[in-house]
Short mmCIF file of C-alpha atoms (C1' of nucleotides) in Angstrom, two decimals:
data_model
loop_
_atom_site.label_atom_id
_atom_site.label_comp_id
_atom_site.label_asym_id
_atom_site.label_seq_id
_atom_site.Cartn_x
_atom_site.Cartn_y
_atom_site.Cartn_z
CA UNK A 1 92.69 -130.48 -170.82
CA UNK A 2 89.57 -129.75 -168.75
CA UNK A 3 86.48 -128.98 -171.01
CA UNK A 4 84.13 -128.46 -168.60
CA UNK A 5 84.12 -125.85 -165.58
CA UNK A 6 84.52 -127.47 -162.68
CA UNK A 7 81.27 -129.11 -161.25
CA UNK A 8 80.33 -127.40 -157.61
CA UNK A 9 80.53 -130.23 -155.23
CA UNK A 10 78.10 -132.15 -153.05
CA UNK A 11 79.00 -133.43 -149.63
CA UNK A 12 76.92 -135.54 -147.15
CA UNK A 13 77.08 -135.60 -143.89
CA UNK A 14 74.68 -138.56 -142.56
CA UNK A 15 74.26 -138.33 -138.43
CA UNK A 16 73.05 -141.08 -136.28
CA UNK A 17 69.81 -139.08 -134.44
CA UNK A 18 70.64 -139.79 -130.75
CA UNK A 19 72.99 -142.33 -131.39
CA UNK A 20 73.60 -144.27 -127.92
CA UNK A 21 69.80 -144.45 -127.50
CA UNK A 22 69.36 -145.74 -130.98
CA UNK A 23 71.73 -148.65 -130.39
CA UNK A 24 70.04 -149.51 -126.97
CA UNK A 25 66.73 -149.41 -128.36
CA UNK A 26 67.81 -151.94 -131.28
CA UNK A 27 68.40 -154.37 -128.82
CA UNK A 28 65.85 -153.75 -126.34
CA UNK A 29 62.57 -152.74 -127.92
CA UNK A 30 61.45 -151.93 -124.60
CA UNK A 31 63.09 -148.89 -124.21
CA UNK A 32 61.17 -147.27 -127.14
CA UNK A 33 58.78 -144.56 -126.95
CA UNK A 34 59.98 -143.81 -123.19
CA UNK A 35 61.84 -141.12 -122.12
CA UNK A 36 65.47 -142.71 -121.99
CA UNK A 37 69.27 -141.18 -121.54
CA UNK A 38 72.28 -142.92 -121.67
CA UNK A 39 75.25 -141.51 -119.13
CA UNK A 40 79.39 -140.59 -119.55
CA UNK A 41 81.95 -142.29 -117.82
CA UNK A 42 81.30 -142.77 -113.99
CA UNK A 43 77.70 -142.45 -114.49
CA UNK A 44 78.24 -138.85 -114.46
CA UNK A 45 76.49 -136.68 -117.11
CA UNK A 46 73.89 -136.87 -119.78
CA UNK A 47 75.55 -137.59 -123.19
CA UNK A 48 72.44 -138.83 -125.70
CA UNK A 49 68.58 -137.96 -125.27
CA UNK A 50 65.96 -139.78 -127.07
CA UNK A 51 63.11 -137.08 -128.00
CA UNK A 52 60.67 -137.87 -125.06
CA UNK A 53 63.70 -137.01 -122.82
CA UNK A 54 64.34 -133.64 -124.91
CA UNK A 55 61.02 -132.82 -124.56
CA UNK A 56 60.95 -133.16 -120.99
CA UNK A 57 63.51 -130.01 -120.88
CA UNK A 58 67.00 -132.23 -119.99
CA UNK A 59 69.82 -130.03 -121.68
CA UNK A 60 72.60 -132.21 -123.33
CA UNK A 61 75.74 -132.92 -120.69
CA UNK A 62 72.72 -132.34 -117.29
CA UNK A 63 74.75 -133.99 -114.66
CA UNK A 64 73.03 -137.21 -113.86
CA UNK A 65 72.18 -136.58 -110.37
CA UNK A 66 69.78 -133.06 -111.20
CA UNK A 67 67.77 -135.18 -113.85
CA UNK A 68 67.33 -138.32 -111.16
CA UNK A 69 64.08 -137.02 -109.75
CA UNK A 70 62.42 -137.07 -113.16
CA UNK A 71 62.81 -141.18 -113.16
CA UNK A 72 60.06 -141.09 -110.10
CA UNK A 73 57.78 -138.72 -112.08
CA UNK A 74 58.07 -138.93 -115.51
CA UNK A 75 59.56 -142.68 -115.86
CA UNK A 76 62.61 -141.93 -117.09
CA UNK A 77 64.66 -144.39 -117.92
CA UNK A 78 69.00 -144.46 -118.00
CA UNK A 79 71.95 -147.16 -118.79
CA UNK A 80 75.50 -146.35 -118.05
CA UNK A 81 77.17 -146.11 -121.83
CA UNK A 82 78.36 -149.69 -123.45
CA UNK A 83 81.07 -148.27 -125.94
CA UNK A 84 82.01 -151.52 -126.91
CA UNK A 85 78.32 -151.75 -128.46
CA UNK A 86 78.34 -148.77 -130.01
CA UNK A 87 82.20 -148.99 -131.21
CA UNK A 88 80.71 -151.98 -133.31
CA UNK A 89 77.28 -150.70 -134.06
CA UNK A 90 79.36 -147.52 -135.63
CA UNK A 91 81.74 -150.23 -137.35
CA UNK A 92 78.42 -151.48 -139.24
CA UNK A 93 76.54 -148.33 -140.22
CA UNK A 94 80.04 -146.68 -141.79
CA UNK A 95 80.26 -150.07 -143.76
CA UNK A 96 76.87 -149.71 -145.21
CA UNK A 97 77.24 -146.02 -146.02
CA UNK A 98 80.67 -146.68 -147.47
CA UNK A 99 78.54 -147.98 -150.49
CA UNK A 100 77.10 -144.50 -151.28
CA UNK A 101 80.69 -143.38 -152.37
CA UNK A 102 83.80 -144.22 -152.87
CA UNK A 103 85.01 -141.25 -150.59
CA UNK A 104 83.92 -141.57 -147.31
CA UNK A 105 85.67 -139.66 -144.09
CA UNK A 106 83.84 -140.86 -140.54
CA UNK A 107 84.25 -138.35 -138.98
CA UNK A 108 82.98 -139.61 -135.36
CA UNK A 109 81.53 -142.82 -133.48
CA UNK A 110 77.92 -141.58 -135.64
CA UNK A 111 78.71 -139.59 -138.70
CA UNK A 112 80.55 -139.55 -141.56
CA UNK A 113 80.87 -136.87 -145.00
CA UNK A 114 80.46 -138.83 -148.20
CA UNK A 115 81.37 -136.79 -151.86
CA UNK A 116 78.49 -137.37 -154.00
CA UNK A 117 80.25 -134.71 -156.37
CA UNK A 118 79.36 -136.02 -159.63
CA UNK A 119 77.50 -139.42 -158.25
CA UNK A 120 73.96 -137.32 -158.44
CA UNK A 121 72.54 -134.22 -160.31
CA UNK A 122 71.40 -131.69 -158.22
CA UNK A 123 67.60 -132.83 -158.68
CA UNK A 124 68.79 -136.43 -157.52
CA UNK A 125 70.14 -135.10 -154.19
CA UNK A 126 67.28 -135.37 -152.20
CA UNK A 127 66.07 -139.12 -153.19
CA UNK A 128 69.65 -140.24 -152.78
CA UNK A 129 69.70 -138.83 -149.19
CA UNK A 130 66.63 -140.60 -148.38
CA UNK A 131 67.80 -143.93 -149.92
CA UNK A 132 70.44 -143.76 -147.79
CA UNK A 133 69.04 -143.04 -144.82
CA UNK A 134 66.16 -145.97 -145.37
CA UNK A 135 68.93 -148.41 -146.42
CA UNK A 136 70.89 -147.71 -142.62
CA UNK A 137 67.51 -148.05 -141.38
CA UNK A 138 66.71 -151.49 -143.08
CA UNK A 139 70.04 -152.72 -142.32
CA UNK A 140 70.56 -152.01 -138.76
CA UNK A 141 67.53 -150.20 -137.62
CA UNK A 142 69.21 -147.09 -136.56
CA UNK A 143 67.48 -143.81 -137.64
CA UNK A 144 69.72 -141.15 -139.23
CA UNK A 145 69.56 -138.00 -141.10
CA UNK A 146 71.06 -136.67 -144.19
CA UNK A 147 72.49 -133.35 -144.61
CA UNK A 148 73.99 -132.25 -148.27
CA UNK A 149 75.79 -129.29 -149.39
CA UNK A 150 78.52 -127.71 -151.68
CA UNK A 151 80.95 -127.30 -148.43
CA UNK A 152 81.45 -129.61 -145.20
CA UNK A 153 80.30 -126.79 -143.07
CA UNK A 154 76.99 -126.25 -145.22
CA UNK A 155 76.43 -130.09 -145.03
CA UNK A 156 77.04 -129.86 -141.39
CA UNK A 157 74.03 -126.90 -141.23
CA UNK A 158 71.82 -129.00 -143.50
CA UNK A 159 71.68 -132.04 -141.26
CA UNK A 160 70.96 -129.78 -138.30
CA UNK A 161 67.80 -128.50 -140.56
CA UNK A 162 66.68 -131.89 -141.50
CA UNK A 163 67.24 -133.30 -137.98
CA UNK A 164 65.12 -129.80 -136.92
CA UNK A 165 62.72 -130.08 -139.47
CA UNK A 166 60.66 -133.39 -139.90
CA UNK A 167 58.79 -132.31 -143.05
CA UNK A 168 62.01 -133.22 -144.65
CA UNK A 169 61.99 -136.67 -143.86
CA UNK A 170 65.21 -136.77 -142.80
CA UNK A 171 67.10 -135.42 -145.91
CA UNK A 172 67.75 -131.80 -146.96
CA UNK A 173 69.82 -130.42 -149.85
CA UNK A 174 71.17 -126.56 -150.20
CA UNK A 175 71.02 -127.42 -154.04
CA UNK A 176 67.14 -128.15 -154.02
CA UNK A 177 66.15 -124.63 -152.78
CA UNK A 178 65.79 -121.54 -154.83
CA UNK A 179 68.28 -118.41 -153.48
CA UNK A 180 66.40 -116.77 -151.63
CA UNK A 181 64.72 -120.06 -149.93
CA UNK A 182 68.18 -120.10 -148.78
CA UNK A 183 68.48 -117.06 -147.26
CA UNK A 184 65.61 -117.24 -145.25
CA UNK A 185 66.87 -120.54 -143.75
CA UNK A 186 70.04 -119.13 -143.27
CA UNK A 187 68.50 -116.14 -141.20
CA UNK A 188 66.33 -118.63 -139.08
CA UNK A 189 68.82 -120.81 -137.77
CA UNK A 190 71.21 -119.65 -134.66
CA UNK A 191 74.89 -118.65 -135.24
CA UNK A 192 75.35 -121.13 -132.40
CA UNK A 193 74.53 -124.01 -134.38
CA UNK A 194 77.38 -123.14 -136.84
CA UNK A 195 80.23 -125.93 -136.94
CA UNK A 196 82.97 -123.99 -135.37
CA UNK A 197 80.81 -121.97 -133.61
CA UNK A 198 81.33 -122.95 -129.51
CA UNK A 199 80.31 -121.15 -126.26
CA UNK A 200 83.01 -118.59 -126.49
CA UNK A 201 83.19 -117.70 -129.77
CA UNK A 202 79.01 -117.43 -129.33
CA UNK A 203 79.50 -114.52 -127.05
CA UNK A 204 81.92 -112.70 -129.03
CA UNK A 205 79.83 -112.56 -132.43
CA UNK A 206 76.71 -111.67 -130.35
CA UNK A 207 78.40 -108.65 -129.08
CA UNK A 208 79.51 -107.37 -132.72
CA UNK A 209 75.74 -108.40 -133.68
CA UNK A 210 76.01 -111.74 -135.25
CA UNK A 211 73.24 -113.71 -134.31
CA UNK A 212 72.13 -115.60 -137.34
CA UNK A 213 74.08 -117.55 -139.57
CA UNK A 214 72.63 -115.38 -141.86
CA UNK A 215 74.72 -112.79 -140.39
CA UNK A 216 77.82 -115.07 -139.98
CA UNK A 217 77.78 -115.52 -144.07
CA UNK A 218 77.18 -111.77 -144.54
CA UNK A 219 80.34 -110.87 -142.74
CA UNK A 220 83.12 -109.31 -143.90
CA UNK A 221 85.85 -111.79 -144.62
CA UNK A 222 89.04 -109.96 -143.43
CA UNK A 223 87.01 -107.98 -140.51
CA UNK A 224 86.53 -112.29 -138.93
CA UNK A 225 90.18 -112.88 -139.74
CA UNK A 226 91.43 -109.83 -137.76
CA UNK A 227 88.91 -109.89 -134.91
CA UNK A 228 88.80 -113.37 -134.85
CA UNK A 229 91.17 -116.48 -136.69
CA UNK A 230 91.68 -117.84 -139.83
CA UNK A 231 89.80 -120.98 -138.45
CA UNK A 232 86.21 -118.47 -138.80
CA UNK A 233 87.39 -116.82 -141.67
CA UNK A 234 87.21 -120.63 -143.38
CA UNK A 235 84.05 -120.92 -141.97
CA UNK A 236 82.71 -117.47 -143.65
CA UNK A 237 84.32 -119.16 -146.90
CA UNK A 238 82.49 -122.38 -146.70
CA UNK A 239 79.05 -120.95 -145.58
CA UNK A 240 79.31 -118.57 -148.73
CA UNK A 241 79.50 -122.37 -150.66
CA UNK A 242 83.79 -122.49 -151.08
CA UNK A 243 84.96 -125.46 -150.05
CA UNK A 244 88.05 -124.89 -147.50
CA UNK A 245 88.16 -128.20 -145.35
CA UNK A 246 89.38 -131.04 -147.71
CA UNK A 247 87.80 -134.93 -147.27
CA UNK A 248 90.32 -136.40 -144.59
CA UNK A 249 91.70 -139.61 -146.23
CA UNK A 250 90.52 -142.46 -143.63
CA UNK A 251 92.37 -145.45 -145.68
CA UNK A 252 95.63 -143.98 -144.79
CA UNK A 253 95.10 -143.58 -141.24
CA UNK A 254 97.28 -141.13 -139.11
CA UNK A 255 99.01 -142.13 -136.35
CA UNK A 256 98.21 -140.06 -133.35
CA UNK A 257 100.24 -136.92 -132.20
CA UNK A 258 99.24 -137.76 -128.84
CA UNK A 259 97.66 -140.47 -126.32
CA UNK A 260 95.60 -139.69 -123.58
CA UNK A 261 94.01 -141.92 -120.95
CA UNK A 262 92.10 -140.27 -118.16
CA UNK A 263 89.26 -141.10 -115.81
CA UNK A 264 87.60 -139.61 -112.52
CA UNK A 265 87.19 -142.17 -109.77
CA UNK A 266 84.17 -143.62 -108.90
CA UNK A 267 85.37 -142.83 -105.46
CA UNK A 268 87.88 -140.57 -104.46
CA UNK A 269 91.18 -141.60 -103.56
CA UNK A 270 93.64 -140.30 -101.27
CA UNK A 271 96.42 -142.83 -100.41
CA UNK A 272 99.17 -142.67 -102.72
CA UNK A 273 99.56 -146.51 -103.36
CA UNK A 274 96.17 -146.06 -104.85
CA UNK A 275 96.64 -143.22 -107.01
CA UNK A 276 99.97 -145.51 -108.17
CA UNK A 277 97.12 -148.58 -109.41
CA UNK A 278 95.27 -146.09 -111.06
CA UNK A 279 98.12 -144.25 -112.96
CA UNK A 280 99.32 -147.70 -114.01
CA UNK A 281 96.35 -148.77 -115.53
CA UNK A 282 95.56 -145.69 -117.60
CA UNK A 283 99.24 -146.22 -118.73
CA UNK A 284 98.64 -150.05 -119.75
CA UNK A 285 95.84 -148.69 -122.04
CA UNK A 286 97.63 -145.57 -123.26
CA UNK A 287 100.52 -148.18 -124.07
CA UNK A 288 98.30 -150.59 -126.10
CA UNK A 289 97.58 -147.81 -128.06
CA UNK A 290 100.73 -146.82 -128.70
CA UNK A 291 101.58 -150.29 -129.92
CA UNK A 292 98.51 -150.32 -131.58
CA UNK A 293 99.88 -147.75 -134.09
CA UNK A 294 103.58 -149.04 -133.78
CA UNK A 295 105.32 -145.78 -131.93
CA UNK A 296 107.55 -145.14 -129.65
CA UNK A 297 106.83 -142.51 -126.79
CA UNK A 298 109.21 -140.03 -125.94
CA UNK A 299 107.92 -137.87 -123.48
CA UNK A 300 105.34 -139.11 -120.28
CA UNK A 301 102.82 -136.90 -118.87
CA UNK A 302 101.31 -137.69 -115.16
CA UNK A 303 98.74 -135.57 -113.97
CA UNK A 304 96.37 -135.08 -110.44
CA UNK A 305 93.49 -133.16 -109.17
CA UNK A 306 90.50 -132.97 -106.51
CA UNK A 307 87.09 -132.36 -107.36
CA UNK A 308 86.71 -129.13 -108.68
CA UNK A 309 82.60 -128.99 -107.69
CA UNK A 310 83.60 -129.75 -104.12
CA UNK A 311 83.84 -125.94 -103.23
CA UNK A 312 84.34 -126.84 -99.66
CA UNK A 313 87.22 -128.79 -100.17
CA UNK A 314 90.81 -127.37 -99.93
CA UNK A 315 91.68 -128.09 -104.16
CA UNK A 316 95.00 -129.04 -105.82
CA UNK A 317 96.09 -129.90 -109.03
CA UNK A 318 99.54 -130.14 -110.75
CA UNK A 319 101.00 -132.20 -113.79
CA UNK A 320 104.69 -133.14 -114.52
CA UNK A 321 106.11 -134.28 -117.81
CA UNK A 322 108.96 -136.92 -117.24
CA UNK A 323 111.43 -136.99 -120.82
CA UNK A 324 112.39 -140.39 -122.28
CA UNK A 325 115.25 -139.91 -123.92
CA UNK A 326 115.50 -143.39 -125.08
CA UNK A 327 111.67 -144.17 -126.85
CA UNK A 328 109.91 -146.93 -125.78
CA UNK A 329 106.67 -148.58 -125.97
CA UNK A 330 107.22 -151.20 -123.02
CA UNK A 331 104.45 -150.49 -120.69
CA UNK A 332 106.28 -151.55 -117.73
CA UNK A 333 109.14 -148.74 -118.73
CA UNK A 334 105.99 -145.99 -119.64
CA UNK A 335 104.32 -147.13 -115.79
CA UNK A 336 108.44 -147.04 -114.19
CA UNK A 337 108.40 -142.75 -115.43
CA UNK A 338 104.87 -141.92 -115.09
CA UNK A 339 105.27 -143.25 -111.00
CA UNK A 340 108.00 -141.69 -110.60
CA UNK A 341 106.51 -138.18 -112.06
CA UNK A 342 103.44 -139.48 -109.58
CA UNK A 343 105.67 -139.60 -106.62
CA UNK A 344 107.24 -136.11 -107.64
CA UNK A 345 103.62 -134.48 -107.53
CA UNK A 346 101.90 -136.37 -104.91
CA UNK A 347 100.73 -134.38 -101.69
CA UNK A 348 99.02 -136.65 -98.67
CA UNK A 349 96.82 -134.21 -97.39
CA UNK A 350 94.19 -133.86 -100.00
CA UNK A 351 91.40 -136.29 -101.85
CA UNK A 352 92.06 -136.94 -105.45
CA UNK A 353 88.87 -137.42 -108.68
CA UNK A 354 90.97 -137.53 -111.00
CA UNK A 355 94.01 -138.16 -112.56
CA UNK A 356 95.60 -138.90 -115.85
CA UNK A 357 98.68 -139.48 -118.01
CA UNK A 358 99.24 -138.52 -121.69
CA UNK A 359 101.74 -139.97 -123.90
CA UNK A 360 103.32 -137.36 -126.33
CA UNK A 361 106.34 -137.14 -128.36
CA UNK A 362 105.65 -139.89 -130.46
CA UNK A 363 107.63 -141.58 -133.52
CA UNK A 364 107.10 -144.12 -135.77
CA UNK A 365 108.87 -147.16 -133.90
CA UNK A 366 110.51 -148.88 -137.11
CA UNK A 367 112.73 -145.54 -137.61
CA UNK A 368 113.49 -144.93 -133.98
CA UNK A 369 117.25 -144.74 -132.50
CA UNK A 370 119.07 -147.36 -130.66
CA UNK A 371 122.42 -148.58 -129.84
CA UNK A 372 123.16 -151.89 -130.49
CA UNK A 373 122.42 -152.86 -126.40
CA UNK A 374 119.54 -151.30 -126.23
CA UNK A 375 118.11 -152.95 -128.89
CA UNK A 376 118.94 -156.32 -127.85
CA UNK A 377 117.02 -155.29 -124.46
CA UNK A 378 114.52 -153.90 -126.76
CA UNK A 379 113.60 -156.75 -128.80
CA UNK A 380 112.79 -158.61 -125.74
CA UNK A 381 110.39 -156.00 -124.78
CA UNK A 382 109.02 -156.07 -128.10
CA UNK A 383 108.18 -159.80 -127.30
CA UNK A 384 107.02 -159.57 -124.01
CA UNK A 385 104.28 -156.79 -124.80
CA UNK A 386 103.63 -158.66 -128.26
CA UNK A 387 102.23 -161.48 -125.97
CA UNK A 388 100.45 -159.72 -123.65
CA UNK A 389 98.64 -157.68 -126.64
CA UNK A 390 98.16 -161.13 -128.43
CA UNK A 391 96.88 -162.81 -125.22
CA UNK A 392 94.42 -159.59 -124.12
CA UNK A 393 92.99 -159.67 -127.97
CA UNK A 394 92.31 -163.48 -127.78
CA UNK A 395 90.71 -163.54 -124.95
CA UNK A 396 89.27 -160.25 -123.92
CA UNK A 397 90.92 -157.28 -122.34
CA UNK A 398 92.29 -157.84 -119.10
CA UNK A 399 92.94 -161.06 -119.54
CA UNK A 400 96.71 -160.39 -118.42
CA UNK A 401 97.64 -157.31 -116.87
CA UNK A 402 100.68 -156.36 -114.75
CA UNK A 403 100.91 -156.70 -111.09
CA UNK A 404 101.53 -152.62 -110.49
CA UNK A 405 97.42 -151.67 -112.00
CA UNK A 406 96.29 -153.52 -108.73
CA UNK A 407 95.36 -157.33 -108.13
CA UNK A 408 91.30 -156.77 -108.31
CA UNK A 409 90.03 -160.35 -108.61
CA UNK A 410 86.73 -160.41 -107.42
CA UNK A 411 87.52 -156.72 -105.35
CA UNK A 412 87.38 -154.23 -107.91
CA UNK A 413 89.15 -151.20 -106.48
CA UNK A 414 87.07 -148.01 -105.53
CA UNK A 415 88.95 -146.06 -108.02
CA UNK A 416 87.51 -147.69 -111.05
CA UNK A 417 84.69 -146.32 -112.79
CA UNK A 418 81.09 -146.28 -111.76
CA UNK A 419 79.33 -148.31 -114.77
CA UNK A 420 75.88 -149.35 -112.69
CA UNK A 421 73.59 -150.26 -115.38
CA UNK A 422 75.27 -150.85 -118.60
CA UNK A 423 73.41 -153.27 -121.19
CA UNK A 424 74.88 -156.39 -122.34
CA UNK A 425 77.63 -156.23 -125.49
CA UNK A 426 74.92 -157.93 -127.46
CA UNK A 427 77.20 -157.58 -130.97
CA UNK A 428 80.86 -158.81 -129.59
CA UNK A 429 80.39 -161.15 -126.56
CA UNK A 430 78.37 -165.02 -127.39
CA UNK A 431 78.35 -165.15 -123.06
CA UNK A 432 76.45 -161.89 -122.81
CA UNK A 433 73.90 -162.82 -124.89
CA UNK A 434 73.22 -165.86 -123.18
CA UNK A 435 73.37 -164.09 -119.87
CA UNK A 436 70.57 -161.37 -121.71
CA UNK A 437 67.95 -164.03 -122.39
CA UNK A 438 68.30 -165.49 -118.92
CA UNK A 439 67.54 -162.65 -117.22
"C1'" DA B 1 112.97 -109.26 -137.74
"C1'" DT B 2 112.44 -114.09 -137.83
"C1'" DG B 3 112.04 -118.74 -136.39
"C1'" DC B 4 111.63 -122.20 -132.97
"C1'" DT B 5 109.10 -124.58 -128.92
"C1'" DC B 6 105.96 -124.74 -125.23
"C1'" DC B 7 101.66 -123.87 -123.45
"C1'" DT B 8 96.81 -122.50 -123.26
"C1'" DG B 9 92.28 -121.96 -125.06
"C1'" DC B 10 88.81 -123.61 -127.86
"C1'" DG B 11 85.80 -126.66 -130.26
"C1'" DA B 12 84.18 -131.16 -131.50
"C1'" DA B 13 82.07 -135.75 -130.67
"C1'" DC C 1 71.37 -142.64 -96.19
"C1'" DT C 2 73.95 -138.59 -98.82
"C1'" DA C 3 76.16 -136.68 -102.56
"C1'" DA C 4 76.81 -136.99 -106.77
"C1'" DC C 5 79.57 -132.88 -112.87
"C1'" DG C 6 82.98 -137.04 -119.27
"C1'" DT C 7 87.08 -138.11 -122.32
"C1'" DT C 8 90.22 -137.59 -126.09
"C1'" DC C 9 91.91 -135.28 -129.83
"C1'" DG C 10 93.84 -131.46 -133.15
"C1'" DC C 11 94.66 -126.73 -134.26
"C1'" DA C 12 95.82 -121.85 -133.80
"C1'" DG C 13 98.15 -118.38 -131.84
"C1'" DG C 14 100.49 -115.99 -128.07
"C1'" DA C 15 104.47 -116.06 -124.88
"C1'" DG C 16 109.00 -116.72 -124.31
"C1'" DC C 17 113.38 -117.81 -125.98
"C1'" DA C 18 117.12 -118.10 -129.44
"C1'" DT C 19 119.25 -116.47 -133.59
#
DNA sequence: ATGCTCCTGCGAA
DNA sequence: CTAACGTTCGCAGGAGCAT
């Protein structure tokens, strides 16, 4: 029996500001105040600003190379990105924020919705946002800001106008405002900025007029689901304060649908023996993956193509799945059918960026089908990749890998990624620490 | 008509 | 020296096929 009505609920959303920079700068205090951008993969494009570099005009994903003539004028600074560091730094700040709630969903490497339904009046919002954000501060001096509303998608808005807004401090609550304070924020902030809202979709509600999110709330419900998807016509929902998009359980972790491993070569590549080293190796890590989350893979994906930007090129691309019809998770099986679908694909006369494989049609390995000889085969498998997993774990990736992803002792291959200037793993390595205070 | 699988486009970080 | 442009994931919905 329920004698209440049921309270209107109150998500966070709490966003690292500029999250690779942030992590860099806790390490290396000379970075600060500086313009500074940290790259992709390969060196390639701009994927975190800190606010001098904003200012100076670079647009998020700026391919490296156009913003290289501002390190001469304006000092800018760069670092190639150090995952690992972040991976942990991440691990850290969604341990500290896990105390705010006991429902917590990270939701990527630097945010994560907490339910504070019923933790905090409405008049309590703000201060709790702000505690928050000072305790990830105090803890592991990474700035952040704290975005609260009755629906994901309003939470999601919210941080945007506290991150916007620095009379906030950092925190910003629908709940605090008055109606029609909430209106006229609604009416000064770009449909664009809308979770949901991409490029495409953009153009589309400009053309029928919808340039606010203002405008985007005000629309008619069933007009967005015919014109457009259900997928907006949630969005409509949860910007009108209805929670559509449920808290995603992260203690009961899904298995993936799907693995992909893909890179661009630091140099391109054009001899197929090559191409073979680098297929193999984006299988190896696919296939830890897959063991990772104890499946089976059913169905192996092996893809190619040139460099799109290189107009004057002559350009291919093509992709071939090869069927398993006995799963397996033995790499050296996974590397056996993604060569072969390699082979099948392969044309001499062009110069390969890229290429990829994706594992798909994947089961849960304790159910899957065997015969009684292949499982005799397969529980030597089992072993083999058990120690290699065991062994690469102990003592760092890499540490054994199989002959066919190339013999690269002291010769890294061309193919692999361009990391020139990544900072030390100051959080997970003892030997790159030392090497950091030598320097 | 209805139900599937496969594939593409889109958005997100 | 030049040229140089990320990766991984899920979802929706249309196309194409089978029933």
């Amino acid at each position: 029996m329920s004698t209440s009505a049921s309270l209107t609920r109150a998500i966070a959303l709490v966003d690292g500001n500029n999250f690779y920079v942030s992590c860099e700068r806790v390490f290396n205090p000379g970075l600060e105040k500086s313009p500074l951008v940290i790259l992709s993969n390969n060196d390639g494009c701009i994927v975190s600003r800190s606010q001098e570099a904003r200012d100076l005009g670079i647009p998020m994903g700026l391919p490296f190379f156009k913003a290289k003539q501002l390190i001469q004028s304006h000092g800018l600074k760069w670092l190639s990105s150090n995952y690992t560091l972040y991976g942990d730094m991440s691990a850290r700040m969604m341990n500290t924020l896990a105390q705010f709630s006991p429902d917590q969903e990270i939701y990527s490497i630097d945010e994560c919705f907490l339910d504070l339904t019923g933790i905090t009046s409405d008049s309590q919002l703000i201060s709790y946002g702000l505690t928050i954000k000072e305790r990830v501060q105090r803890d592991l001096g990474l700035p952040t800001c704290v975005g609260i509303g009755p629906s994901k998608t309003l939470a999601k808005l919210a941080n945007h106008i506290a991150k916007k807004n620095k009379q906030f401090g950092g925190a910003f609550a629908w709940a605090a405002l008055s109606q029609q304070e909430q209106i006229e924020w609604l009416k000064k902030v770009n449909v664009a900025e809308v979770w949901g809202v991409g490029r495409r979709l953009l153009e589309q509600l400009n053309t029928i007029g919808i340039k606010t999110v203002y405008d985007l709330q005000q629309a008619n419900t069933d007009l967005i689901r015919r014109r457009f998807s259900i997928v907006l016509a949630r969005t409509v929902a949860e910007l009108n304060g209805v929670a559509c998009l449920e808290m995603v359980d992260i203690k009961e972790p899904i298995n993936k649908q799907q693995i992909i491993s893909s890179k661009s070569f630091g140099e391109p590549i054009q001899a197929l023996p090559l191409l073979r080293e680098a297929v193999a190796s984006y299988v190896c890590r696919a296939a830890e993956k897959l063991r990772e989350q104890a499946s089976v893979c059913h169905n192996v994906t092996v893809f190619v193509r040139t460099n799109p930007f290189a107009k004057h090129q002559p350009q291919y691309h093509n992709q071939i799945s090869i069927p398993l019809s006995i799963g397996t998770a033995d790499s050296r099986r996974l590397i056996h059918a993604a060569c072969y679908g390699l082979e099948r694909i392969y044309r001499s006369n062009y110069v390969y960026k890229k290429a990829g494989i994706i594992l798909s049609d994947l089961h849960d390995a304790y159910h899957h089908q065997g015969d009684l000889f292949t499982k005799i085969d397969e529980e030597k498998s089992q072993q083999v990749m058990r120690t290699i997993d065991n062994l690469n774990l102990r003592y760092g990736a890499n540490t054994l890998t199989l002959a066919s992803t190339g013999i690269v002792v002291g010769n890294p291959h061309s193919w692999r990624m361009r990391a020139n200037q990544k900072s030390q793993c100051f959080t997970t390595r003892w030997d790159e620490i030392a090497l950091a205070k030598a320097c």
